[in-house]
């Protein structure tokens, strides 16, 4: 065994996995495992059992049974609550993915969420419309308001060359305070200081469904969200619109050359991104909560960016990424009471996860370099052997 | 005996997925000679030199430098060993000055207020000026690189190598981006460098240049070394045959033109750039069916903007563009394509293809939205692939994984072939070809010239914009010379000699 051959052993199946054709799955999974390890160490440092900790996140999200349940609740109800949280998270990250694919960075998702949820709540949530009318109306209004806001951002970019990051951040503030103003002036609940709740008919939930003797609240947004994820995947892979959106995102000049109406596609991409953000808004404020806290932008509107990136900017990847992040966010309360640590530790774990996910490209690079070096040393070893053989014959000739 | 050779590459083999770029190539270069590396696109010239320059590690084989075996892990090692490479695509920072670009990485330092280390720009400017005078490469150290012409940028690249004390200079297709006059100048520079004791390796597929400047020449064909020749005693025809691996004809033969109706009419067209500067001024021209109208001119005289405006990439400021009697001045790009405009842009990587998309999608860029490639807005990838495979086959587009190859990983010449194939396949009314054979080898140029002539004979109008005077003279039925955004002279090709055209290109106006 030469040194060189030993080095080949250094780049084993693991590096090859990260560098190979499954790298787009292997690398994020590796990042997540690594962040769980680091988070585990963190919990150990706090004097807690990390396995109990991680398990309690699953318990809190209805993915594992708790030791005991309070009156009228069970693993089913926990699970549906989890789905209620997952739905807006997935929709919001899909919203980001759409913009991202077309080369746009939509930071305005939180503003778009609040504004469309507020509009839907005011127009439909406070009316007496029956459920069959009001539920679809809430969805439609959410999507339309979000789309208009997104299209406006796209228009600013196309017409006046205003960068979408700048305009969306500013619009976030504007929407936040406008909505806050109207809630405080006209729609405030004097006791809780948040908006009056939208009606049960309008809310995107089916209340009091008996499953296994437990009364569950079934969120409707999740079905929409998963269906849209698959639809978007198909859109980007199979359709002319998807192809053109990708093309505009990759190289606007070449897209114009290819005959694509770049301005139209930019505005459409932002409108679609905004529409998904609007759906996330109604799924969050009319399908998980029923009220809006004034002058507070939802953190989800920013978390979804990280989720989208964790999912490789891919709609299907976003499903897995949002499940993962939602487990930690949604299960944090139960974890907190189980371990006796602040529930903000959940945010910390999510933060660690996102940090490592952001390093995914670097891990891939490391693996690639290792594999490359192993191959090089293999070649060098071979060359050395050949040279040795050559040298022998050379001497013989002399 | 071995000591005569400053570079000795033995049995170099380098493989890429699906392709053997260098197959057991042995190459020896003497100190102080100009050594040319001749071969078609994808013959492995650039790969071989990248191996020498440490950018790739060979799969097999050894490199000896000045008689000693060397192993370069990166190009930094090669630079440290005195090898410099002037790349085809310049590696310069536009918003840095000439001197800053040259010294970057090995800056002269000084200490501000006795302790704060910082770059000594004055010293850098001085050193750059000294070197540029020593080798006769006139540059102004304080100019912004972004403001420089292509030939000047190339000089900066060369100076970068000289500043790092390179003894061996590798030029990768240095003349591909230059005008005839600039080429002469560069060849002078190369001779000058040789006379100062530098060893020069010239990667090229232009045999005339080799004839003019090189001492010896190695010919590569499909990754293998075919022969090493003494340039002075070898004929151009023989070199061409060896390079392509078959008989080639050096002159394009074309029949008499038969002009039909007017296809394109450009009337008093003025185009402004972003700085409101009139880059095309009051240009009028008309091209008929069966006519090749060639615009000759030195780079940067408004040709690119003229082509862009006719193709719809840029807006006209004044004047009109008419296609088959229809005013298309403010039509969208797609409508123009539908009306029959094909366009090979100058900026092939930035505009002509999506570098991160696979080859087949780039080949279908003009038709993916139409049946049978998509129905009801849904793409039919199988049909697209089928179409692409046909083009790849017929136009000999070489790539690692066929239609699924990501375009970025293909060689520049093959990217160009893909664009040419796509645009010719449109069988358009008007073909706007800007530098269609730039960076291509003789075999491919011959093929593309034949295609252009075939398109003309089919009855298309061709607007050919080329920096290569030879190409203009070979193909044109009508020649227009552009200078400073103005069309100085338009005349039937048969009435003009290349000397005359060359004079107009320099801005010398008519006497009458």
Short mmCIF file of C-alpha atoms in Angstrom, two decimals, chain B residues 92-102 121 125 139-150 152-153 156:
data_model
loop_
_atom_site.label_atom_id
_atom_site.label_comp_id
_atom_site.label_asym_id
_atom_site.label_seq_id
_atom_site.Cartn_x
_atom_site.Cartn_y
_atom_site.Cartn_z
CA UNK B 92 -9.43 41.86 -16.46
CA UNK B 93 -11.35 44.04 -14.03
CA UNK B 94 -13.12 46.74 -16.02
CA UNK B 95 -13.25 49.38 -13.32
CA UNK B 96 -9.60 49.08 -12.36
CA UNK B 97 -6.84 51.00 -14.07
CA UNK B 98 -4.33 49.35 -16.37
CA UNK B 99 -1.65 49.39 -13.69
CA UNK B 100 -3.99 48.05 -11.01
CA UNK B 101 -4.95 45.16 -13.26
CA UNK B 102 -1.36 44.37 -14.03
CA UNK B 121 0.09 52.88 -6.79
CA UNK B 125 2.33 52.98 -12.40
CA UNK B 139 -0.34 51.67 -22.66
CA UNK B 140 -1.25 54.40 -20.25
CA UNK B 141 -1.04 52.92 -16.71
CA UNK B 142 -3.77 55.17 -15.34
CA UNK B 143 -6.44 54.44 -17.98
CA UNK B 144 -9.51 52.51 -16.91
CA UNK B 145 -9.52 49.08 -18.53
CA UNK B 146 -13.24 49.43 -19.22
CA UNK B 147 -12.51 52.36 -21.55
CA UNK B 148 -9.91 50.52 -23.60
CA UNK B 149 -10.29 48.96 -27.02
CA UNK B 150 -9.92 45.20 -27.33
CA UNK B 152 -5.28 47.52 -25.82
CA UNK B 153 -6.82 45.15 -23.32
CA UNK B 156 -2.61 44.74 -20.72
#
